[in-house]
Short mmCIF file of C-alpha atoms and ligand atoms in Angstrom, two decimals:
data_model
loop_
_atom_site.label_atom_id
_atom_site.label_comp_id
_atom_site.label_asym_id
_atom_site.label_seq_id
_atom_site.Cartn_x
_atom_site.Cartn_y
_atom_site.Cartn_z
CA MET I 1 -25.18 13.46 -5.60
CA GLU I 2 -21.93 11.94 -7.91
CA LYS I 3 -21.76 10.02 -10.31
CA LEU I 4 -20.08 7.88 -12.43
CA VAL I 5 -20.57 8.38 -16.41
CA VAL I 6 -19.05 5.62 -18.50
CA THR I 7 -19.42 5.95 -22.45
CA GLY I 8 -18.83 2.56 -24.42
CA PRO I 9 -17.95 0.16 -25.56
CA THR I 10 -14.43 -0.16 -24.70
CA ARG I 11 -12.66 -2.79 -24.94
CA LEU I 12 -10.03 -2.94 -22.09
CA LYS I 13 -6.46 -3.19 -22.78
CA GLY I 14 -3.20 -2.94 -20.69
CA GLU I 15 -2.09 -3.23 -17.16
CA VAL I 16 -3.64 -3.11 -13.60
CA ASN I 17 -1.73 -3.40 -10.35
CA ILE I 18 -4.47 -5.42 -7.96
CA SER I 19 -4.51 -3.10 -4.29
CA GLY I 20 -4.32 -4.86 -0.98
CA ALA I 21 -7.33 -6.90 0.24
CA LYS I 22 -10.17 -4.90 1.75
CA ASN I 23 -12.09 -8.23 3.79
CA ALA I 24 -8.23 -8.79 4.97
CA ALA I 25 -7.64 -5.02 6.14
CA VAL I 26 -10.76 -4.40 7.80
CA ALA I 27 -9.91 -7.49 9.91
CA ILE I 28 -6.10 -6.90 10.39
CA LEU I 29 -6.82 -2.95 11.45
CA PRO I 30 -9.13 -4.26 14.50
CA ALA I 31 -6.26 -7.02 15.08
CA THR I 32 -3.83 -4.54 16.12
CA LEU I 33 -5.81 -4.00 19.18
CA LEU I 34 -4.64 -7.09 20.55
CA ILE I 35 -1.02 -5.84 20.55
CA ASP I 36 0.67 -4.06 23.36
CA GLY I 37 2.82 -1.85 21.28
CA ILE I 38 3.53 -0.65 17.96
CA CYS I 39 3.38 -2.17 14.13
CA THR I 40 3.35 -0.91 10.48
CA ILE I 41 0.72 -2.21 7.81
CA GLU I 42 1.64 -1.58 3.96
CA ASN I 43 -0.49 -2.56 1.27
CA LEU I 44 -3.59 -1.46 2.81
CA PRO I 45 -6.19 -0.71 0.26
CA ASN I 46 -7.38 3.41 0.32
CA ILE I 47 -10.90 2.69 0.50
CA SER I 48 -13.44 4.54 2.72
CA ASP I 49 -14.07 0.93 5.08
CA ILE I 50 -10.31 1.78 5.72
CA GLN I 51 -11.05 5.29 6.39
CA ILE I 52 -13.52 4.39 9.33
CA SER I 53 -12.06 1.35 10.71
CA CYS I 54 -9.24 3.70 11.52
CA LYS I 55 -11.32 6.36 12.81
CA ILE I 56 -12.58 3.66 15.15
CA LEU I 57 -9.90 2.64 16.18
CA GLU I 58 -8.50 6.42 17.07
CA ALA I 59 -11.69 6.94 19.27
CA LEU I 60 -11.15 3.91 21.22
CA GLY I 61 -7.38 5.93 21.70
CA ALA I 62 -5.20 3.94 18.99
CA LYS I 63 -2.81 6.95 17.84
CA ILE I 64 -1.59 6.08 13.90
CA THR I 65 0.20 7.69 11.65
CA TRP I 66 0.20 7.37 7.64
CA ASN I 67 3.52 6.47 6.24
CA ASN I 68 1.58 6.95 2.91
CA LYS I 69 -1.94 6.71 1.17
CA ASN I 70 -1.30 2.87 1.32
CA SER I 71 0.46 2.59 4.96
CA LEU I 72 0.22 3.48 8.43
CA THR I 73 1.83 3.25 11.82
CA ILE I 74 -0.54 2.39 15.02
CA ASP I 75 0.28 2.22 18.50
CA THR I 76 -2.36 0.73 20.68
CA ARG I 77 -0.77 0.42 23.24
CA ASN I 78 -3.34 3.25 25.02
CA ILE I 79 -6.68 1.92 24.49
CA THR I 80 -8.90 4.46 26.47
CA THR I 81 -12.40 3.14 26.27
CA THR I 82 -14.66 -0.09 25.57
CA LYS I 83 -17.06 1.92 23.70
CA ALA I 84 -16.64 1.83 20.40
CA PRO I 85 -18.82 4.89 18.66
CA LEU I 86 -21.59 3.41 17.42
CA ASP I 87 -22.98 5.64 14.51
CA LEU I 88 -19.48 4.49 12.60
CA THR I 89 -19.96 0.72 13.80
CA ARG I 90 -22.91 0.76 11.84
CA LYS I 91 -21.50 2.12 8.60
CA PHE I 92 -19.88 -1.24 8.05
CA ARG I 93 -20.10 -5.36 8.56
CA ALA I 94 -16.35 -5.66 9.57
CA SER I 95 -16.87 -3.52 12.87
CA TYR I 96 -17.97 -7.16 14.55
CA TYR I 97 -13.94 -7.78 14.28
CA LEU I 98 -13.72 -4.88 17.33
CA ILE I 99 -16.05 -7.81 19.34
CA GLY I 100 -13.00 -10.24 19.11
CA SER I 101 -10.16 -8.07 19.80
CA MET I 102 -11.56 -5.98 22.36
CA LEU I 103 -12.95 -9.10 24.13
CA SER I 104 -9.34 -10.61 24.22
CA ARG I 105 -7.56 -7.58 24.82
CA MET I 106 -9.44 -5.41 27.21
CA GLY I 107 -12.26 -8.19 28.51
CA GLU I 108 -15.18 -5.49 27.28
CA ILE I 109 -16.79 -4.02 24.33
CA GLU I 110 -19.64 -2.18 23.11
CA VAL I 111 -20.16 -1.42 19.57
CA GLY I 112 -23.14 -1.27 17.16
CA MET I 113 -25.09 -3.33 15.52
CA PRO I 114 -22.63 -4.45 12.08
CA GLY I 115 -24.20 -2.76 8.95
CA GLY I 116 -22.78 -3.32 5.53
CA CYS I 117 -24.03 -4.75 1.97
CA LYS I 118 -27.70 -5.38 2.25
CA LEU I 119 -27.32 -9.11 0.83
CA GLY I 120 -30.29 -10.18 2.80
CA ALA I 121 -29.98 -11.40 6.57
CA ARG I 122 -26.38 -11.19 7.87
CA PRO I 123 -27.39 -12.79 11.78
CA ILE I 124 -23.79 -12.85 13.86
CA ASP I 125 -24.70 -16.05 15.70
CA GLN I 126 -21.86 -18.42 15.14
CA HIS I 127 -20.03 -15.56 16.11
CA ILE I 128 -21.70 -15.29 19.40
CA LYS I 129 -21.68 -18.79 19.94
CA GLY I 130 -17.88 -18.54 19.95
CA PHE I 131 -17.16 -16.11 22.57
CA GLU I 132 -19.69 -17.47 24.80
CA LEU I 133 -17.60 -20.98 24.38
CA LEU I 134 -14.41 -19.11 25.75
CA GLY I 135 -16.33 -17.54 28.63
CA ALA I 136 -18.17 -14.15 26.91
CA ASN I 137 -21.29 -12.77 27.95
CA VAL I 138 -22.85 -11.13 24.63
CA THR I 139 -25.92 -9.34 24.91
CA VAL I 140 -27.90 -7.42 21.97
CA GLU I 141 -30.10 -5.04 22.59
CA LYS I 142 -31.20 -1.90 20.60
CA GLY I 143 -29.16 -2.18 17.84
CA SER I 144 -26.05 -2.49 20.04
CA ILE I 145 -23.80 -5.42 21.19
CA TYR I 146 -22.50 -5.88 24.74
CA ALA I 147 -20.11 -8.57 25.21
CA LYS I 148 -17.58 -9.17 28.60
CA ALA I 149 -15.33 -11.49 29.92
CA GLU I 150 -13.37 -11.82 32.94
CA LYS I 151 -10.98 -14.22 31.62
CA LEU I 152 -11.08 -15.65 28.24
CA LYS I 153 -10.64 -19.54 28.48
CA GLY I 154 -9.63 -21.79 25.23
CA SER I 155 -12.27 -24.12 23.90
CA PRO I 156 -13.24 -26.38 20.97
CA VAL I 157 -15.80 -24.39 19.33
CA TYR I 158 -17.64 -25.83 15.85
CA MET I 159 -19.10 -23.72 13.11
CA ASP I 160 -22.55 -24.77 12.13
CA ILE I 161 -22.00 -23.06 9.40
CA VAL I 162 -18.89 -21.97 7.69
CA SER I 163 -17.99 -18.21 7.94
CA VAL I 164 -15.75 -16.22 7.09
CA GLY I 165 -16.77 -13.62 9.80
CA ALA I 166 -17.11 -16.21 12.24
CA THR I 167 -13.80 -17.78 11.69
CA ILE I 168 -12.02 -14.48 11.77
CA ASN I 169 -13.51 -12.89 15.21
CA VAL I 170 -13.49 -16.37 17.50
CA MET I 171 -9.51 -16.49 16.16
CA LEU I 172 -8.92 -12.97 17.21
CA SER I 173 -11.22 -13.80 20.61
CA ALA I 174 -8.57 -16.66 21.35
CA VAL I 175 -5.48 -14.86 20.61
CA LEU I 176 -4.95 -13.92 24.36
CA ALA I 177 -7.28 -16.44 26.06
CA GLU I 178 -6.08 -19.08 28.69
CA GLY I 179 -5.18 -22.49 26.57
CA THR I 180 -5.66 -23.76 22.93
CA THR I 181 -9.26 -22.97 21.09
CA ILE I 182 -9.85 -25.16 18.22
CA ILE I 183 -11.98 -23.74 15.39
CA ASP I 184 -13.76 -27.09 13.38
CA ASN I 185 -15.53 -26.46 10.29
CA ALA I 186 -13.66 -22.69 9.44
CA ALA I 187 -13.78 -21.03 6.69
CA LYS I 188 -10.60 -21.19 4.24
CA GLU I 189 -10.74 -17.79 2.60
CA PRO I 190 -7.17 -16.32 1.67
CA HIS I 191 -8.02 -13.27 4.41
CA ILE I 192 -8.17 -15.80 6.83
CA VAL I 193 -4.58 -17.07 5.87
CA ASP I 194 -3.43 -13.43 5.97
CA VAL I 195 -5.07 -12.33 9.07
CA ALA I 196 -3.59 -15.10 11.04
CA ASN I 197 -0.02 -14.58 9.27
CA PHE I 198 -0.32 -10.82 11.02
CA LEU I 199 -1.19 -12.07 14.01
CA ASN I 200 1.62 -14.61 14.25
CA THR I 201 3.89 -12.28 12.89
CA MET I 202 3.03 -9.89 16.30
CA GLY I 203 3.54 -13.23 18.16
CA ALA I 204 0.57 -15.12 18.15
CA ASP I 205 0.50 -19.46 18.11
CA ILE I 206 -2.52 -19.95 15.08
CA ARG I 207 -1.79 -23.10 13.26
CA GLY I 208 -4.34 -24.25 10.26
CA ALA I 209 -5.28 -21.10 8.62
CA GLY I 210 -6.64 -22.22 5.57
CA THR I 211 -8.00 -25.70 6.69
CA ASP I 212 -11.28 -26.18 7.98
CA VAL I 213 -9.75 -26.98 11.36
CA ILE I 214 -7.86 -24.29 13.02
CA LYS I 215 -5.31 -24.05 16.05
CA ILE I 216 -4.91 -21.13 18.49
CA ASN I 217 -3.04 -21.67 21.42
CA GLY I 218 -3.61 -19.00 23.69
CA VAL I 219 -0.33 -16.32 24.27
CA GLU I 220 0.31 -13.82 27.00
CA LYS I 221 1.05 -10.86 25.15
CA LEU I 222 1.64 -10.04 21.30
CA LYS I 223 5.00 -7.95 21.03
CA GLY I 224 4.19 -6.52 17.84
CA ASN I 225 7.26 -3.97 16.41
CA ALA I 226 6.94 -5.72 13.36
CA THR I 227 6.20 -4.44 9.42
CA TYR I 228 3.41 -6.52 7.97
CA SER I 229 1.98 -6.80 4.42
CA VAL I 230 -1.91 -7.11 3.40
CA VAL I 231 -2.43 -9.47 0.96
CA PRO I 232 -3.34 -8.71 -2.95
CA ASP I 233 -7.33 -9.00 -3.30
CA GLN I 234 -8.46 -11.52 -4.26
CA ILE I 235 -11.46 -9.84 -5.45
CA GLU I 236 -10.60 -7.04 -7.15
CA ALA I 237 -8.24 -9.08 -9.01
CA GLY I 238 -11.45 -11.80 -9.93
CA THR I 239 -13.32 -8.19 -10.78
CA PHE I 240 -10.62 -6.91 -13.43
CA MET I 241 -10.44 -10.30 -14.58
CA LEU I 242 -13.94 -10.63 -15.61
CA ALA I 243 -14.30 -7.08 -16.69
CA ALA I 244 -11.26 -8.38 -19.71
CA VAL I 245 -13.79 -10.88 -20.05
CA ALA I 246 -16.51 -8.77 -20.55
CA THR I 247 -15.25 -6.58 -22.89
CA GLN I 248 -13.13 -8.69 -25.17
CA GLY I 249 -10.34 -7.17 -24.04
CA ASP I 250 -6.60 -7.88 -22.98
CA LEU I 251 -5.66 -7.07 -19.60
CA LEU I 252 -2.19 -7.99 -17.58
CA LEU I 253 -3.23 -8.33 -13.50
CA LYS I 254 -0.18 -7.40 -11.52
CA ASN I 255 0.36 -7.89 -7.48
CA CYS I 256 -2.07 -10.78 -7.44
CA ILE I 257 -1.71 -14.22 -6.29
CA THR I 258 -3.08 -16.33 -8.99
CA LYS I 259 -3.83 -19.81 -6.83
CA HIS I 260 -6.33 -17.68 -5.12
CA LEU I 261 -8.21 -17.11 -8.54
CA GLU I 262 -8.20 -20.58 -9.67
CA SER I 263 -11.97 -20.86 -9.62
CA ILE I 264 -12.21 -17.90 -11.91
CA THR I 265 -9.72 -18.90 -14.17
CA ALA I 266 -11.67 -22.41 -14.55
CA LYS I 267 -14.85 -20.54 -15.26
CA ILE I 268 -12.91 -18.20 -17.73
CA LEU I 269 -11.11 -21.00 -19.91
CA GLU I 270 -15.15 -22.55 -19.67
CA ILE I 271 -16.94 -20.05 -21.33
CA GLY I 272 -14.24 -19.55 -23.75
CA GLY I 273 -11.83 -16.61 -22.75
CA ASN I 274 -8.02 -17.27 -22.23
CA VAL I 275 -5.23 -16.60 -19.36
CA GLU I 276 -1.86 -17.51 -18.38
CA ASP I 277 -0.53 -17.72 -15.39
CA PHE I 278 3.10 -15.85 -14.12
CA GLY I 279 2.33 -16.65 -10.69
CA ASP I 280 2.16 -13.20 -9.07
CA SER I 281 0.52 -11.48 -12.11
CA ILE I 282 -2.32 -12.68 -14.81
CA ARG I 283 -3.39 -12.05 -18.21
CA VAL I 284 -6.57 -12.28 -19.48
CA TRP I 285 -8.08 -11.85 -22.55
CA CYS I 286 -10.93 -12.53 -24.67
CA ASN I 287 -11.33 -12.29 -28.61
CA LYS I 288 -15.06 -13.87 -28.91
CA ARG I 289 -17.97 -13.43 -27.38
CA PRO I 290 -17.94 -15.88 -24.34
CA LYS I 291 -20.00 -18.95 -24.36
CA LYS I 292 -22.76 -19.93 -21.48
CA ALA I 293 -22.05 -21.55 -17.88
CA ASN I 294 -23.42 -22.38 -14.89
CA ILE I 295 -22.13 -20.67 -11.72
CA LYS I 296 -22.83 -22.06 -8.01
CA THR I 297 -21.23 -19.61 -5.29
CA LEU I 298 -19.70 -21.52 -2.46
CA PRO I 299 -16.97 -20.64 0.12
CA TYR I 300 -13.15 -21.17 -0.78
CA PRO I 301 -11.69 -22.00 -2.51
CA GLY I 302 -15.24 -22.13 -4.53
CA PHE I 303 -16.32 -19.42 -7.00
CA PRO I 304 -16.69 -16.48 -4.74
CA THR I 305 -20.29 -14.88 -4.30
CA ASP I 306 -18.27 -11.45 -4.14
CA LEU I 307 -17.50 -12.08 -7.80
CA GLN I 308 -21.25 -13.38 -8.54
CA PRO I 309 -22.68 -9.89 -10.01
CA GLN I 310 -19.41 -9.28 -12.29
CA MET I 311 -19.95 -12.94 -13.28
CA GLY I 312 -23.33 -12.14 -14.39
CA VAL I 313 -22.37 -9.21 -16.23
CA VAL I 314 -20.79 -11.30 -18.52
CA LEU I 315 -23.00 -14.10 -19.00
CA SER I 316 -25.23 -11.47 -19.55
CA LEU I 317 -24.17 -11.03 -22.63
CA ALA I 318 -22.69 -15.15 -23.46
CA GLU I 319 -24.11 -17.16 -26.08
CA GLY I 320 -27.14 -18.87 -24.68
CA THR I 321 -28.52 -19.39 -21.28
CA SER I 322 -26.82 -19.31 -18.35
CA MET I 323 -27.55 -20.44 -14.71
CA ILE I 324 -26.07 -18.66 -11.67
CA ASN I 325 -27.33 -20.93 -8.30
CA GLU I 326 -26.52 -17.91 -5.56
CA SER I 327 -25.72 -20.09 -2.45
CA ILE I 328 -24.73 -17.97 -0.03
CA TRP I 329 -26.97 -14.47 0.11
CA GLU I 330 -30.64 -14.52 -0.50
CA SER I 331 -30.54 -10.90 -1.81
CA ARG I 332 -27.72 -10.87 -4.24
CA PHE I 333 -29.92 -10.50 -7.43
CA GLN I 334 -30.72 -6.45 -7.24
CA TYR I 335 -28.35 -5.95 -9.62
CA THR I 336 -30.23 -8.02 -12.58
CA GLU I 337 -33.03 -5.36 -12.56
CA GLU I 338 -30.44 -2.72 -13.23
CA LEU I 339 -28.63 -4.79 -16.03
CA ASN I 340 -31.92 -5.26 -17.31
CA LYS I 341 -32.61 -1.71 -18.23
CA MET I 342 -29.58 -1.87 -20.08
CA GLY I 343 -31.13 -4.25 -22.40
CA ALA I 344 -30.09 -7.78 -20.77
CA LYS I 345 -32.15 -10.39 -20.15
CA ILE I 346 -32.43 -12.29 -16.90
CA THR I 347 -34.77 -13.70 -14.82
CA ALA I 348 -33.64 -13.67 -10.97
CA GLN I 349 -35.46 -15.69 -8.43
CA GLY I 350 -34.51 -16.10 -5.15
CA LYS I 351 -31.46 -17.42 -5.24
CA THR I 352 -31.05 -18.51 -8.92
CA ALA I 353 -30.77 -16.37 -11.61
CA PHE I 354 -31.42 -17.84 -15.61
CA PHE I 355 -29.43 -14.90 -18.14
CA GLU I 356 -30.44 -15.33 -21.72
CA GLY I 357 -27.84 -14.02 -23.21
CA VAL I 358 -27.41 -10.68 -25.53
CA GLU I 359 -25.53 -9.48 -28.14
CA LYS I 360 -24.69 -6.50 -26.86
CA LEU I 361 -26.22 -4.24 -23.90
CA SER I 362 -27.15 -0.49 -23.85
CA GLY I 363 -25.98 2.22 -21.92
CA ALA I 364 -29.08 3.62 -19.17
CA PRO I 365 -28.90 5.40 -15.89
CA VAL I 366 -28.51 2.47 -13.55
CA TYR I 367 -28.39 2.64 -9.55
CA SER I 368 -25.60 0.46 -7.78
CA SER I 369 -27.74 -1.62 -4.37
CA ASP I 370 -24.60 -2.76 -3.07
CA LEU I 371 -20.10 -2.58 -3.26
CA ARG I 372 -20.00 -5.83 -5.76
CA ALA I 373 -23.07 -4.63 -7.58
CA GLY I 374 -21.55 -1.44 -8.05
CA ALA I 375 -18.24 -2.93 -9.90
CA ALA I 376 -20.57 -5.24 -11.93
CA LEU I 377 -22.54 -2.33 -13.53
CA VAL I 378 -19.23 -0.43 -14.36
CA ILE I 379 -18.06 -3.36 -16.61
CA ALA I 380 -21.39 -3.57 -17.91
CA GLY I 381 -20.92 0.26 -18.54
CA THR I 382 -17.77 -0.29 -20.18
CA ALA I 383 -18.93 -3.23 -22.11
CA ALA I 384 -22.71 -1.49 -23.04
CA GLU I 385 -23.04 1.06 -26.49
CA GLY I 386 -23.37 4.46 -25.42
CA ILE I 387 -23.64 6.53 -21.88
CA THR I 388 -24.43 4.29 -18.78
CA GLU I 389 -24.73 6.38 -15.89
CA ILE I 390 -23.92 4.75 -12.41
CA TYR I 391 -25.41 6.17 -8.96
CA ASN I 392 -25.40 5.49 -5.48
CA LEU I 393 -21.00 5.23 -5.37
CA GLU I 394 -20.86 5.23 -1.56
CA HIS I 395 -20.83 1.47 -2.26
CA ILE I 396 -17.98 1.49 -4.55
CA ASP I 397 -16.02 3.66 -2.66
CA ARG I 398 -16.48 1.24 0.48
CA GLY I 399 -14.22 -1.25 -1.31
CA TYR I 400 -12.40 -0.30 -4.75
CA GLU I 401 -9.71 2.14 -5.07
CA ASN I 402 -9.40 4.64 -7.50
CA ILE I 403 -11.68 2.76 -9.31
CA GLU I 404 -12.80 5.07 -12.27
CA GLU I 405 -9.01 5.79 -12.78
CA LYS I 406 -8.04 2.22 -12.66
CA PHE I 407 -10.58 1.58 -15.57
CA ARG I 408 -9.15 4.80 -17.16
CA ASN I 409 -5.83 3.65 -17.61
CA ILE I 410 -7.26 0.44 -19.24
CA GLY I 411 -8.88 2.78 -22.17
CA ALA I 412 -12.45 3.06 -20.84
CA LYS I 413 -14.05 6.46 -20.75
CA ILE I 414 -15.29 7.32 -17.29
CA GLU I 415 -15.84 10.49 -15.38
CA ARG I 416 -16.98 11.00 -11.70
CA VAL I 417 -19.21 13.82 -12.13
CA ASN I 418 -21.11 15.90 -9.20
CA GLU I 419 -24.41 16.48 -10.19
C1 UD1 L 1 -17.72 -12.00 4.28
C2 UD1 L 1 -17.41 -10.83 3.36
C3 UD1 L 1 -18.40 -10.54 2.41
C4 UD1 L 1 -18.46 -12.14 1.51
C5 UD1 L 1 -18.99 -13.25 2.51
C6 UD1 L 1 -18.83 -15.05 2.18
C7 UD1 L 1 -15.93 -9.60 5.05
C8 UD1 L 1 -15.75 -8.01 5.62
N1 UD1 L 1 -17.37 -9.92 3.79
O1 UD1 L 1 -18.77 -11.91 5.10
O2 UD1 L 1 -17.69 -9.95 1.24
O3 UD1 L 1 -19.82 -11.81 0.93
O4 UD1 L 1 -17.56 -13.39 3.45
O5 UD1 L 1 -17.59 -14.45 1.32
O6 UD1 L 1 -14.91 -10.27 4.77
N2 UD1 L 1 -23.73 -16.71 8.46
C9 UD1 L 1 -24.95 -16.94 9.87
N3 UD1 L 1 -24.46 -16.83 11.23
C10 UD1 L 1 -23.53 -16.25 11.72
C11 UD1 L 1 -22.32 -15.72 10.35
C12 UD1 L 1 -23.01 -15.96 8.77
O7 UD1 L 1 -25.91 -17.59 9.25
O8 UD1 L 1 -23.00 -16.12 12.51
C13 UD1 L 1 -24.37 -16.71 7.47
C14 UD1 L 1 -24.67 -15.76 6.02
O9 UD1 L 1 -25.77 -15.72 6.66
C15 UD1 L 1 -24.36 -16.38 4.72
C16 UD1 L 1 -23.24 -17.29 5.41
O10 UD1 L 1 -23.24 -17.45 6.88
O11 UD1 L 1 -25.27 -17.09 4.75
C17 UD1 L 1 -21.74 -16.72 5.00
O12 UD1 L 1 -21.55 -15.48 5.82
P1 UD1 L 1 -20.32 -14.78 6.52
O13 UD1 L 1 -18.78 -15.81 6.05
O14 UD1 L 1 -20.09 -14.75 7.85
O15 UD1 L 1 -19.77 -13.37 5.38
P2 UD1 L 1 -19.18 -12.30 6.39
O16 UD1 L 1 -18.09 -13.05 7.08
O17 UD1 L 1 -20.61 -11.48 7.34
#
C-alpha cells in the first residue's frame, strides 16, 4: 500500500505550473467520439482518470497515439462497439459523458453506472431527462445504463437544477442532432466553456456556453483535423492558492486563468492574505495567521465545492470561528474527522461545519476519503508540526498530476512510500 509521508511545518515558497483541467479533459476525451476524423489534444493532465478514459476509448475502437505525457492524437473514424467496458466506466464519474457522445455518434450506448468520489447521492436524472427530450430511450438496470435513439432531434431542455455534468452531456448529445437545442438554467463552469470551444474548433455550432442559456445548432458532421489545448485547471490553481495561505507561504502559480479564480481570490483577501493578479499567473502570499470567514459553496461563479476541503484547512488554522455551508454535496465533510485527528476543532453536522481556529495542527496518520479531501490533507500535513501519513492515494492520483513533486518543488518535505 502506498502512502504520502509529509514532515512539517513548511512555509511553501516558489513557482508552480498549473496543469490542464481534469474536469474539462474528462469531457473532451469522450467528446472526440463525435468526430469522424483525427484530432490532437494538448495540455492534458497526466492523471489516472485520463488513463482510464483512454482505455475506454480504445476499447470502443479509437486509436490513440501519445505525443508526450500531456498530448495525444486520437483517431475516432472506426468505432467498433457500443458497449463500453463496464468495470472501467464504473471507476469514475465522467464516464457518463460517453452516453451523450455515443448517442450522438452511434445512436446507442451501454455503460456502467458512473462511479467517482462518494460525496452523497449523485443522481443523473437531469442527464436522462435531456436525452429523452432529444428523443432517446434510456433504461437503468442492474448497475448499467442503456440508451438508444433512432435520430436525435434538437429540443428545448430546462434543467431543474444547475448541473455541470448534465449541461455538458446534453450539449454533447445535441451537437449532431437534427435542429436546435436550447439548454436553459445551464451550469457556467469554465470547463463547460472549454468543452464548447473544443467542439466548435472541430466544427460544431454552440453559442452561449458560460451563460445560463446555451444554444446548439445541430451539424451533420464534425471534421476534426485540428489541435486543441485544454484550459488550465481552476481547482488545482485554487488548491495551491489555499496551500500558500495555510502554510503562510508565498507562491507564484503559472499557466492559470485568474478570471476563473475570482471567488477564491476574494476570500483570500477577506481573511488577510495577499494576491497579485497577472492575468495568466497569480501570486498568493500570507505573512500572518488568517482571519475567520463564512463560506457557502455554489455553482460557478460562486465558491467551488471542489475547493471546500482545502479552504477547511485554512479556516482550521484561522483566528476565530468560521462556518462553511456546503450547498452542493451532502457528504463533503468527511475530511473534517481526519483534520480533527491532527488537532483541528471542527464540528460538522449535515451540510454545515463550524471551524474553531487553532494555532497549529500536529501530524497524524490520516485517510483521504475522496479526491479533494486528499489534497486538503496534503496541505494540512505541510502546515502541521511533525509527521503526517496520508493513505488512500488512489483518490489523489485520479485528479492531481505529480502532487508530491509539485509540493516538493516549493519546499515541502513529502515522500511517496510503499509499505
Ligand atoms: C462536477 C465535477 C465535480 C464537482 C461538481 C460540482 C466533473 C467530472 N465533476 O460533478 O468535481 O464537485 O461538478 O461543481 O466535472 N444533480 C442532480 N441530478 C442530476 C445531476 C446532478 O440532482 O442529474 C445534483 C447533484 O446531486 C449535486 C448538484 O446537482 O447536488 C450538482 O451536481 P453536478 O454539477 O451535476 O456535479 P457533477 O457534474 O457530477
